[in-house]
Coordinates of C-alpha atoms in Angstrom, one line a residue:
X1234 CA 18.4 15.9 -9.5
X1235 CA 18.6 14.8 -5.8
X1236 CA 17.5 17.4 -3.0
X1237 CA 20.1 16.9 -1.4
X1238 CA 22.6 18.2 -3.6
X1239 CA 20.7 21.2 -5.2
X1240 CA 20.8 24.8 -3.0
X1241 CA 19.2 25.2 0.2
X1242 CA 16.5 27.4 -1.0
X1243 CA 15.4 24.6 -3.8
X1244 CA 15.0 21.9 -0.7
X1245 CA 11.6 21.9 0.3
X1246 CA 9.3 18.6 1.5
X1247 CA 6.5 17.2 -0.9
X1248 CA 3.4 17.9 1.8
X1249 CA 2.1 20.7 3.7
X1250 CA 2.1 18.6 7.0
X1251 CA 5.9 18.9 8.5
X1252 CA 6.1 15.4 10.2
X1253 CA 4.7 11.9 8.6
X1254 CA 1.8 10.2 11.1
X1255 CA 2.2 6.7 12.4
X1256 CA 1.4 4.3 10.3
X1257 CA 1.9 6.6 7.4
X1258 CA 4.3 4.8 4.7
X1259 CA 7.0 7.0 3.4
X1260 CA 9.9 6.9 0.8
X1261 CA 13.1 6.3 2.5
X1262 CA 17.0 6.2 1.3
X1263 CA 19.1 4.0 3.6
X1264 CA 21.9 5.9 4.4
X1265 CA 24.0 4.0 6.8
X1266 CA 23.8 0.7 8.8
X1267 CA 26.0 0.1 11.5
X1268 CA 25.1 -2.5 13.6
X1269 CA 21.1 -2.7 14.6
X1270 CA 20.3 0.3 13.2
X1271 CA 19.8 1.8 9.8
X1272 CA 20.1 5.9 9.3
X1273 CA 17.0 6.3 6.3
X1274 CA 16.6 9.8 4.9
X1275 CA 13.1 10.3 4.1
X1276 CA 12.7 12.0 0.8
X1277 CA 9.5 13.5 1.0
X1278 CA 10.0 14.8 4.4
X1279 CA 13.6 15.9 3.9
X1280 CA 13.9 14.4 7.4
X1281 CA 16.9 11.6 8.8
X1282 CA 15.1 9.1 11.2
X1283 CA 16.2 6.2 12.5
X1284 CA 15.0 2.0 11.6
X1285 CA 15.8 -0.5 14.2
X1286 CA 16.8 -3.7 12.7
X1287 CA 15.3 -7.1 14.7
X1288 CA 18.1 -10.1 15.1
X1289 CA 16.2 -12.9 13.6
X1290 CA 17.6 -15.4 11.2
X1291 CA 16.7 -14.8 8.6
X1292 CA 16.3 -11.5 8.9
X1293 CA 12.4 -9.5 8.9
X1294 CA 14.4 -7.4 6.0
X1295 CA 17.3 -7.0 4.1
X1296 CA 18.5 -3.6 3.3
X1297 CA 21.1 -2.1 1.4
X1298 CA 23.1 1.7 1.5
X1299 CA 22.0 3.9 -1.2
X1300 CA 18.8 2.0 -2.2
X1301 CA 15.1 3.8 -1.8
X1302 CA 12.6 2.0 -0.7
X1303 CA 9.1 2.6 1.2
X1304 CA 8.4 2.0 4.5
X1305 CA 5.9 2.3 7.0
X1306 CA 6.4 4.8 9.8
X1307 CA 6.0 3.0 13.3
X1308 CA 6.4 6.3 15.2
X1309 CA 6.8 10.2 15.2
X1310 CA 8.0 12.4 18.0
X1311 CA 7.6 16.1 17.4
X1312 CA 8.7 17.4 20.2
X1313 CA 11.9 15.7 20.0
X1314 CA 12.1 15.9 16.3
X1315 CA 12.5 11.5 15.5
X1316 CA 10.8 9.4 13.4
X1317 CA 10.9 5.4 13.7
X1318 CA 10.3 3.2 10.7
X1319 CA 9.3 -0.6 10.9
X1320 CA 11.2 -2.7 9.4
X1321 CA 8.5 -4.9 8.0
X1322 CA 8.2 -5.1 4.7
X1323 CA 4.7 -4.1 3.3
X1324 CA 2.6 -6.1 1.1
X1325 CA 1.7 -6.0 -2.6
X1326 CA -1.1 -3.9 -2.4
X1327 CA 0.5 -1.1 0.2
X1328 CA 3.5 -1.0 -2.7
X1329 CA 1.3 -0.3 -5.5
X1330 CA -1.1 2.2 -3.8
X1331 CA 2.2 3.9 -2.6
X1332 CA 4.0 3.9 -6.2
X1333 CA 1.5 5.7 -7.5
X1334 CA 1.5 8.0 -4.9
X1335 CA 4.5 8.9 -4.7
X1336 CA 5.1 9.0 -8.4
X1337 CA 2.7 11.7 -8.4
X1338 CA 4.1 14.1 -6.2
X1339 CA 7.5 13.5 -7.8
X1340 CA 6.1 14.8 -10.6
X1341 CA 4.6 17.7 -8.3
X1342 CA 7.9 18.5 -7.3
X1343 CA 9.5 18.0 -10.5
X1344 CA 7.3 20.9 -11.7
X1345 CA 7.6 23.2 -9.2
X1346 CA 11.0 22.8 -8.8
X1347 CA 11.9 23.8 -12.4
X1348 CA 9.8 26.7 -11.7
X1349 CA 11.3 28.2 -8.3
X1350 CA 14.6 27.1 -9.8
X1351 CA 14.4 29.5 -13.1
X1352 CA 12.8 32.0 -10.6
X1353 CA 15.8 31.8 -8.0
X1354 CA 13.2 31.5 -5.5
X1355 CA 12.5 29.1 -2.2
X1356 CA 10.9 26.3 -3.6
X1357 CA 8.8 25.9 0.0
X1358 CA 7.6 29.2 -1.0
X1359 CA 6.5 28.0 -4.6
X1360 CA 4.3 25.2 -2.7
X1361 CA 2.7 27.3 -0.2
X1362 CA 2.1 29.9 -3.2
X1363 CA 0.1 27.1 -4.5
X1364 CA -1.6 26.1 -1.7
X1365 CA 0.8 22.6 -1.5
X1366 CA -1.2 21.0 -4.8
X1367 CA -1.6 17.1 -5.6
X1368 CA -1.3 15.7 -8.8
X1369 CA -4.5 16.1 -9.5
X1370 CA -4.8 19.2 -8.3
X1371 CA -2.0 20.8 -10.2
X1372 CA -3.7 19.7 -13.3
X1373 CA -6.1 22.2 -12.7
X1374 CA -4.7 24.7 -11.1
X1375 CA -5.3 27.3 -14.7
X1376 CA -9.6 27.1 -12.8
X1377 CA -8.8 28.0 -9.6
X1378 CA -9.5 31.0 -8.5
X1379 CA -7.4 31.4 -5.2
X1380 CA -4.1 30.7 -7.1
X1381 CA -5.3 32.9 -10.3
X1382 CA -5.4 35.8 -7.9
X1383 CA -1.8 35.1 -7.2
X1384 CA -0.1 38.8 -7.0
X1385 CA 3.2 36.7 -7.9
X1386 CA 3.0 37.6 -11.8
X1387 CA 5.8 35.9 -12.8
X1388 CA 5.2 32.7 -11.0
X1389 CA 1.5 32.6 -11.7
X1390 CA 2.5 32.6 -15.3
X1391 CA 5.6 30.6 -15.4
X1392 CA 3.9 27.9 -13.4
X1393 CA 1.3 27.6 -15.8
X1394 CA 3.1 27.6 -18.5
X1395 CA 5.4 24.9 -17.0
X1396 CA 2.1 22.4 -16.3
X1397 CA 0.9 22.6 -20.0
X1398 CA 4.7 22.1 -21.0
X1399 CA 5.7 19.1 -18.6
X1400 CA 4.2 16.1 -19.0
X1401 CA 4.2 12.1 -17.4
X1402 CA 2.5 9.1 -18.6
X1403 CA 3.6 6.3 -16.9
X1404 CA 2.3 2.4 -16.1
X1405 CA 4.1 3.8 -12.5
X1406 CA 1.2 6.2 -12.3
X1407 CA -1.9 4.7 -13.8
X1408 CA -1.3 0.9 -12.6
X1409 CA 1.7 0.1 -10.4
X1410 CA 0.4 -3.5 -10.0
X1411 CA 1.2 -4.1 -14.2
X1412 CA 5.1 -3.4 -13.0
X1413 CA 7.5 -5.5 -11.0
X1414 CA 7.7 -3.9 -7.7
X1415 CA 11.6 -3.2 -7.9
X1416 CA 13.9 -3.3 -11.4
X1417 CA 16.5 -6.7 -11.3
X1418 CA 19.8 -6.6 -11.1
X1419 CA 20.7 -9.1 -14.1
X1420 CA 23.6 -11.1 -13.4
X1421 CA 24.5 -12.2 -17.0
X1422 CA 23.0 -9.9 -20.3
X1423 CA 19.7 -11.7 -20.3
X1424 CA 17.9 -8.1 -20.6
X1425 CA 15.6 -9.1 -23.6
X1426 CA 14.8 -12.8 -21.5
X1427 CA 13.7 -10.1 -18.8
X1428 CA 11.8 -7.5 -20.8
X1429 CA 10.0 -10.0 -22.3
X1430 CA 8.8 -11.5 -19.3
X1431 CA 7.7 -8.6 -17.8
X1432 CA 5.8 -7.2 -21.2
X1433 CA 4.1 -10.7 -20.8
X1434 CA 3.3 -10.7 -17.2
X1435 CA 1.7 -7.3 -17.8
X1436 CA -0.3 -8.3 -20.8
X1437 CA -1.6 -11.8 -18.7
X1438 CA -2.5 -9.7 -16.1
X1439 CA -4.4 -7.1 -17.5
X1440 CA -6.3 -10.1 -19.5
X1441 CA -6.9 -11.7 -15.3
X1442 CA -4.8 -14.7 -16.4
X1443 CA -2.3 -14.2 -14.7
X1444 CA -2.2 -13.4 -10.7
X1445 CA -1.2 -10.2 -9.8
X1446 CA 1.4 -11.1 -7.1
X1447 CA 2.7 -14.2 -9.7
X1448 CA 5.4 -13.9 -12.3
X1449 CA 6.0 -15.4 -15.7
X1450 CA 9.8 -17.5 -15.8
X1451 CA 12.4 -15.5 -17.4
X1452 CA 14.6 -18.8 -17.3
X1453 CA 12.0 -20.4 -19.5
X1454 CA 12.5 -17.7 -22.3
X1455 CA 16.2 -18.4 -21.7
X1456 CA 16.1 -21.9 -22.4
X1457 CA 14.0 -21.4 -25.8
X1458 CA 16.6 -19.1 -26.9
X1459 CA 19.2 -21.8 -26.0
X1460 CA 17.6 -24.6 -27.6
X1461 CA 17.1 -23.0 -30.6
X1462 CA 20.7 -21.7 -30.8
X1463 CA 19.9 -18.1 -30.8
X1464 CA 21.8 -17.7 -27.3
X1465 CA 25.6 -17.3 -27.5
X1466 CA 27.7 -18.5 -24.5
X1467 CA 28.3 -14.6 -23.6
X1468 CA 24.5 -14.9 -23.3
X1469 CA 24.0 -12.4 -26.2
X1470 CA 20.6 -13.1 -28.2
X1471 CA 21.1 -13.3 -32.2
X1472 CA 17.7 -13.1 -33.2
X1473 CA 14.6 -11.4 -31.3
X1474 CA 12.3 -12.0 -33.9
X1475 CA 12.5 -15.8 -33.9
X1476 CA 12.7 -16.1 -30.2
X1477 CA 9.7 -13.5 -30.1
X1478 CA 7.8 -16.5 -32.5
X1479 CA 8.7 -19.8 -30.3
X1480 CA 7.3 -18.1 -27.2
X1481 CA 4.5 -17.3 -29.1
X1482 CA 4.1 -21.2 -30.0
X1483 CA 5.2 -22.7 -27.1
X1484 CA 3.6 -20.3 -24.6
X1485 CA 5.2 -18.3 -21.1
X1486 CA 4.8 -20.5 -17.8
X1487 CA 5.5 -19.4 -14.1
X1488 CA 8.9 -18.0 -12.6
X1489 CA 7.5 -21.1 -9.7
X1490 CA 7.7 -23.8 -12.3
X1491 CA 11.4 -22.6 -13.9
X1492 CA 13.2 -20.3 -11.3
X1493 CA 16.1 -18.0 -12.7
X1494 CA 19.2 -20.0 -12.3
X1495 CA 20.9 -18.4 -15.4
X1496 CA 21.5 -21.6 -16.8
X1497 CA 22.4 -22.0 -20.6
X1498 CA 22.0 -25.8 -20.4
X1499 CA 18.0 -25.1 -22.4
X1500 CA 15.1 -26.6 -21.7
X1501 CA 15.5 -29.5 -18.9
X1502 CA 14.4 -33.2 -20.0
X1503 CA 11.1 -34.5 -18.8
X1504 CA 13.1 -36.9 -16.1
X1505 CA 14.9 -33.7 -15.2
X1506 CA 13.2 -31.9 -12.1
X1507 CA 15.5 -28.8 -12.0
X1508 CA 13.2 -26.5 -14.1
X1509 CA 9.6 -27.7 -12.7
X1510 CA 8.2 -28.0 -8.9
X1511 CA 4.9 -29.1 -9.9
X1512 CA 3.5 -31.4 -12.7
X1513 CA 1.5 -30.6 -14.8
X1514 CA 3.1 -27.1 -15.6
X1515 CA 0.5 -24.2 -15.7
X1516 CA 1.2 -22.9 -19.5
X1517 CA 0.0 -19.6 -20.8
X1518 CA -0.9 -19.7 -24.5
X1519 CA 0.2 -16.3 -26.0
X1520 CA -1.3 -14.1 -28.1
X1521 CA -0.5 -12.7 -31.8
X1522 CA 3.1 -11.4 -31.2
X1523 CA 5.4 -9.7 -33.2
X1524 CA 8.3 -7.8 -33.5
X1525 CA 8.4 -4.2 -35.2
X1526 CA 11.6 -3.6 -36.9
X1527 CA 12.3 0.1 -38.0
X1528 CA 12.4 0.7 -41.7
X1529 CA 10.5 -2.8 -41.8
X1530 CA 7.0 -3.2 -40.5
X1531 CA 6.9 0.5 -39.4
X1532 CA 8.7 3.6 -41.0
X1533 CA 11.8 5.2 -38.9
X1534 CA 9.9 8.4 -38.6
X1535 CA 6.7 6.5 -37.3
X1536 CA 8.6 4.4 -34.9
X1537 CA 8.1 5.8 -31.2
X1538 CA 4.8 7.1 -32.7
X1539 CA 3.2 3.5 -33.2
X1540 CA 5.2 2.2 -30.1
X1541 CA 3.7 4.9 -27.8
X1542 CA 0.4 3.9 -29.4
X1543 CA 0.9 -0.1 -28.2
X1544 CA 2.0 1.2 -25.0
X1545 CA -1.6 2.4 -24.3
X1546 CA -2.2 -1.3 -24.1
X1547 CA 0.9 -1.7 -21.3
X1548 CA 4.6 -1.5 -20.8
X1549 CA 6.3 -3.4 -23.9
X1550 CA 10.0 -4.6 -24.8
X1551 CA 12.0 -2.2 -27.4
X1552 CA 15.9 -2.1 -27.7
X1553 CA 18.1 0.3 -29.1
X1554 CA 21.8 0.9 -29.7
X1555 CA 24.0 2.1 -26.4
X1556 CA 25.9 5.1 -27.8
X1557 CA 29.8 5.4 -25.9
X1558 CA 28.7 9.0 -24.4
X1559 CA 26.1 6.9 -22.3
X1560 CA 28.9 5.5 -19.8
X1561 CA 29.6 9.2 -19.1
X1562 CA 26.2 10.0 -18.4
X1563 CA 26.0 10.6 -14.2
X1564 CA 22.8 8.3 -14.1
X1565 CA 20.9 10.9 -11.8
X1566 CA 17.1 10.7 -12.1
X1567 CA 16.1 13.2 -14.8
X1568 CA 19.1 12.7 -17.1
X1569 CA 17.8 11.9 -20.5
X1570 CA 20.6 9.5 -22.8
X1571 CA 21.3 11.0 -26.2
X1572 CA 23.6 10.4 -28.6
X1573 CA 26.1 13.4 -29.2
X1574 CA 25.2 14.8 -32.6
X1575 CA 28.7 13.1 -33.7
X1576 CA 27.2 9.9 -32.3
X1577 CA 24.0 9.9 -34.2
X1578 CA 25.8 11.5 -37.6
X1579 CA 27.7 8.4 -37.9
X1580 CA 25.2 5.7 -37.0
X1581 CA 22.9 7.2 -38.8
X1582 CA 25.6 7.1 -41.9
X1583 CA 26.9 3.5 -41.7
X1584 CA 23.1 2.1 -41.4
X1585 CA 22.0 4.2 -44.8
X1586 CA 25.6 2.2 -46.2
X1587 CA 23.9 -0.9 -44.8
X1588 CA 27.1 -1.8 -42.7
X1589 CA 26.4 -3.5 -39.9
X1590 CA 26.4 -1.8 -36.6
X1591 CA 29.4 -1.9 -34.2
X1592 CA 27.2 -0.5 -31.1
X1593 CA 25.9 -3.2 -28.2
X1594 CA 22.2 -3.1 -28.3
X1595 CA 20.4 -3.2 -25.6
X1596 CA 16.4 -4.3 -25.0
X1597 CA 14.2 -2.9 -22.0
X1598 CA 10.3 -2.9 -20.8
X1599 CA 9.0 0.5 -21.8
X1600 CA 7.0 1.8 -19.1
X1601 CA 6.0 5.8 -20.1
X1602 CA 7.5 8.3 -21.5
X1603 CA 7.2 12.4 -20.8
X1604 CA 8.0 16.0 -21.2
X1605 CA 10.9 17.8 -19.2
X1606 CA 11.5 21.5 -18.1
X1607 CA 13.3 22.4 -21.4
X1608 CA 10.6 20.6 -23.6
X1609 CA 12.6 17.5 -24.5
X1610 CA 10.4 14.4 -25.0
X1611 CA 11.5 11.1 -23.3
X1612 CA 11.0 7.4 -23.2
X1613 CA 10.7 5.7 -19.6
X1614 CA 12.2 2.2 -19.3
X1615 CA 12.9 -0.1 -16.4
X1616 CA 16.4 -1.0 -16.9
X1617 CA 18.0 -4.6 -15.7
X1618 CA 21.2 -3.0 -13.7
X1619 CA 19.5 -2.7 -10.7
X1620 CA 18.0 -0.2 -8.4
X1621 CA 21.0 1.3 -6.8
X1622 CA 22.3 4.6 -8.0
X1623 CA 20.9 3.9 -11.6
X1624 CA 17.8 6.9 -12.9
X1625 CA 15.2 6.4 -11.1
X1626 CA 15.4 3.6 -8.7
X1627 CA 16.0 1.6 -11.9
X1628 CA 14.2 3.3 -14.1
X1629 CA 15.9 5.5 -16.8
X1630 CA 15.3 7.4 -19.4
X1631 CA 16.2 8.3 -23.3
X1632 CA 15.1 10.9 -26.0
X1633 CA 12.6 10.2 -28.4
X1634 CA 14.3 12.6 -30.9
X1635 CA 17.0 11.6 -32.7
X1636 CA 15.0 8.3 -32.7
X1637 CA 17.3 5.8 -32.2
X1638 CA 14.6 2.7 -31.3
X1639 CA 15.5 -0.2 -33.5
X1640 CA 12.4 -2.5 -32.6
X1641 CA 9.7 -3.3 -30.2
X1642 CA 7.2 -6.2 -29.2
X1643 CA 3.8 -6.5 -30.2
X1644 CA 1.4 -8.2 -28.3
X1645 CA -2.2 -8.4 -29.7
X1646 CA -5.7 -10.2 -28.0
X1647 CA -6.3 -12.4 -30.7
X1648 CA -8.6 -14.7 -27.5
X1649 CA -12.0 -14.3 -26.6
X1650 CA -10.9 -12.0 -24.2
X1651 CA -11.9 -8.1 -23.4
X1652 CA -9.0 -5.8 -24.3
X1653 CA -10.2 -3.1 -22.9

């Protein structure tokens, strides 16, 4: 739920300190260019401020309406209540160390806002009751002794009871670096081409294969798919499994070496420069991979159990099937998808008959999954539609329960490599 559409008395910033310093970075949506400038609502702050835009060709940055993004803070007048952002974009490292950051006191906020919302109380008043906690800090909030001498009863309790109910584990949270930096708006249904070059990426860099500013080419999986038929001109992939074995063979290389052109022409010829800039191509031998199919490798009822397990290891590729109540859904950042209990009754039915399944399915990199306010468990995914107006800046979620995953990717260290 956005701040900015809930009550007044449920808006509240994320810090004790009322302004951002210079130099700070910050969490900003754009909410109107015109011109030069750029009006950016700063969502920790609950503050409009202002981003002047250079003329240079290209441009230091593009920006677009509605999206969030971080950016640093290049100056803060109190008196005269204005904040100026640089437009410079910040590096690698500043994005990660910010992700996390600010993923945590989301998660902060989330909490305390469920409890000054069931409450009907200021939710500025819930932080200050608590002494404006970190994540950290909120964890352990039942052994300290100034907040258990809270004379608020009802909040002491319900704010306890909300922490040990709520939960978020999250490759966001406990390594940012393992995650593309923003979600990719796909331009064709290549989503399981994307998710499993992410999963990869992940896996080669927590091995230190892979660089952590470099990326693996989701063209390349593309073209295996192609020339091994199991691509259809709509783009659709017939068999995950068998494209999950060939990339095993044949190995991942660099986005560099094979850009994303969305090309279903396969794998160029050796005289055919389109797909390479450098020879000889950098190839990364994959490990043991496999695909877990429900009902299959793993029992239904085990199946988000074991996949939860391998995502200890990193954010992995799954798919399920997209119900029709999803395109209802208003896509805000805590909505959880779930099939209506009609929905599920007749999936559910037709796969016990063994008739093939009239649903679209759709695969995406699992990157946590959590608790909400009313106790529902969820699965965290980065999503291929982009980062505008969709969950999370990209990232949405779906209920564990009914289960509904159909498969997910394997990977296992089978090199002489520490896993750990």
């Amino acid at each position: 739920m956005s701040d900015e559409e809930t009550k007044p008395f449920l808006k509240s910033r994320m810090y004790e300190s009322r302004y951002p310093s210079r130099g700070d970075i910050v969490m900003g949506k754009v909410k109107k260019i015109e011109g030069r400038e750029a009006v950016v609502w700063l969502v920790e702050y609950k503050k409009s401020c202002k981003v002047v835009l250079s003329a240079t060709v290209p441009p230091v940055r593009v920006l677009a309406e509605k999206r969030m993004e971080a950016f640093r803070v290049a100056d803060v007048n109190v008196e005269e209540r204005q904040i100026i952002l640089d437009e410079t974009p910040l590096s690698k490292a500043e994005m990660w160390a910010f992700e996390k950051l600010f993923n945590e006191a989301k998660f902060v906020h989330s909490v305390l806002f469920s409890v000054a919302d069931d409450l009907h109380m200021n939710l500025k008043d819930a932080y200050k009751l608590c002494d404006w906690p970190s994540y950290e800090e909120l964890k352990t909030l039942h052994r300290d002794e100034n907040f258990l001498a809270c004379k608020n009863v009802s909040f002491r309790k319900l704010l306890l009871d909300r922490i040990g109910l709520m939960k978020y584990n999250s490759w966001r949270v406990n390594d940012p670096s393992r995650l593309q930096t923003s979600s990719l708006k796909q331009i064709r249904d290549i989503c399981y081409a994307i998710a499993l070059a992410r999963q990869a990426e992940a896996f080669f860099k927590k091995r230190g294969d892979l660089g952590k500013e470099e990326h693996l080419s989701i063209q390349h999986i593309l073209n295996k798919g192609v020339d091994y038929g199991l691509v259809s001109r709509d783009y659709t992939l017939l068999e995950l499994g068998t494209l999950v074995k060939i990339l095993q063979r044949d190995g991942f290389i660099l986005d560099t070496d094979c850009p994303l052109t969305y090309s279903l022409a396969g794998t160029p010829s050796a005289s055919d420069n389109s797909c390479s800039t450098k020879d000889p191509i950098r190839v990364f031998e994959a490990p043991q991979i496999k695909v877990m199919t429900a009902g299959e490798e793993v029992p239904e009822e085990w199946m988000v159990e074991e996949m939860l397990a391998e995502l200890d290891g990193g954010p992995l590729t799954f798919s399920l099937p997209m119900f029709p109540s999803y395109k209802t859904k208003s896509k805000k950042l805590d909505d959880i998808y779930k099939p209506t209990e009609d929905e599920f009754a007749a999936y559910k039915l037709a796969k016990d008959k063994g008739k093939p399944c009239k649903l679209d399915f759709h695969t995406m990199l699992l990157t946590g999954d959590g608790i909400d306010r009313y106790g529902d468990q969820y699965l965290e995914c980065q999503d291929c539609l982009g980062d505008i107006d969709i969950g999370d800046r990209g990232y949405v979620r779906f209920a564990v329960k009914p289960n509904t995953v159909t498969e997910f990717v394997s990977f296992k260290n089978v090199c002489n490599h520490d896993d750990d």
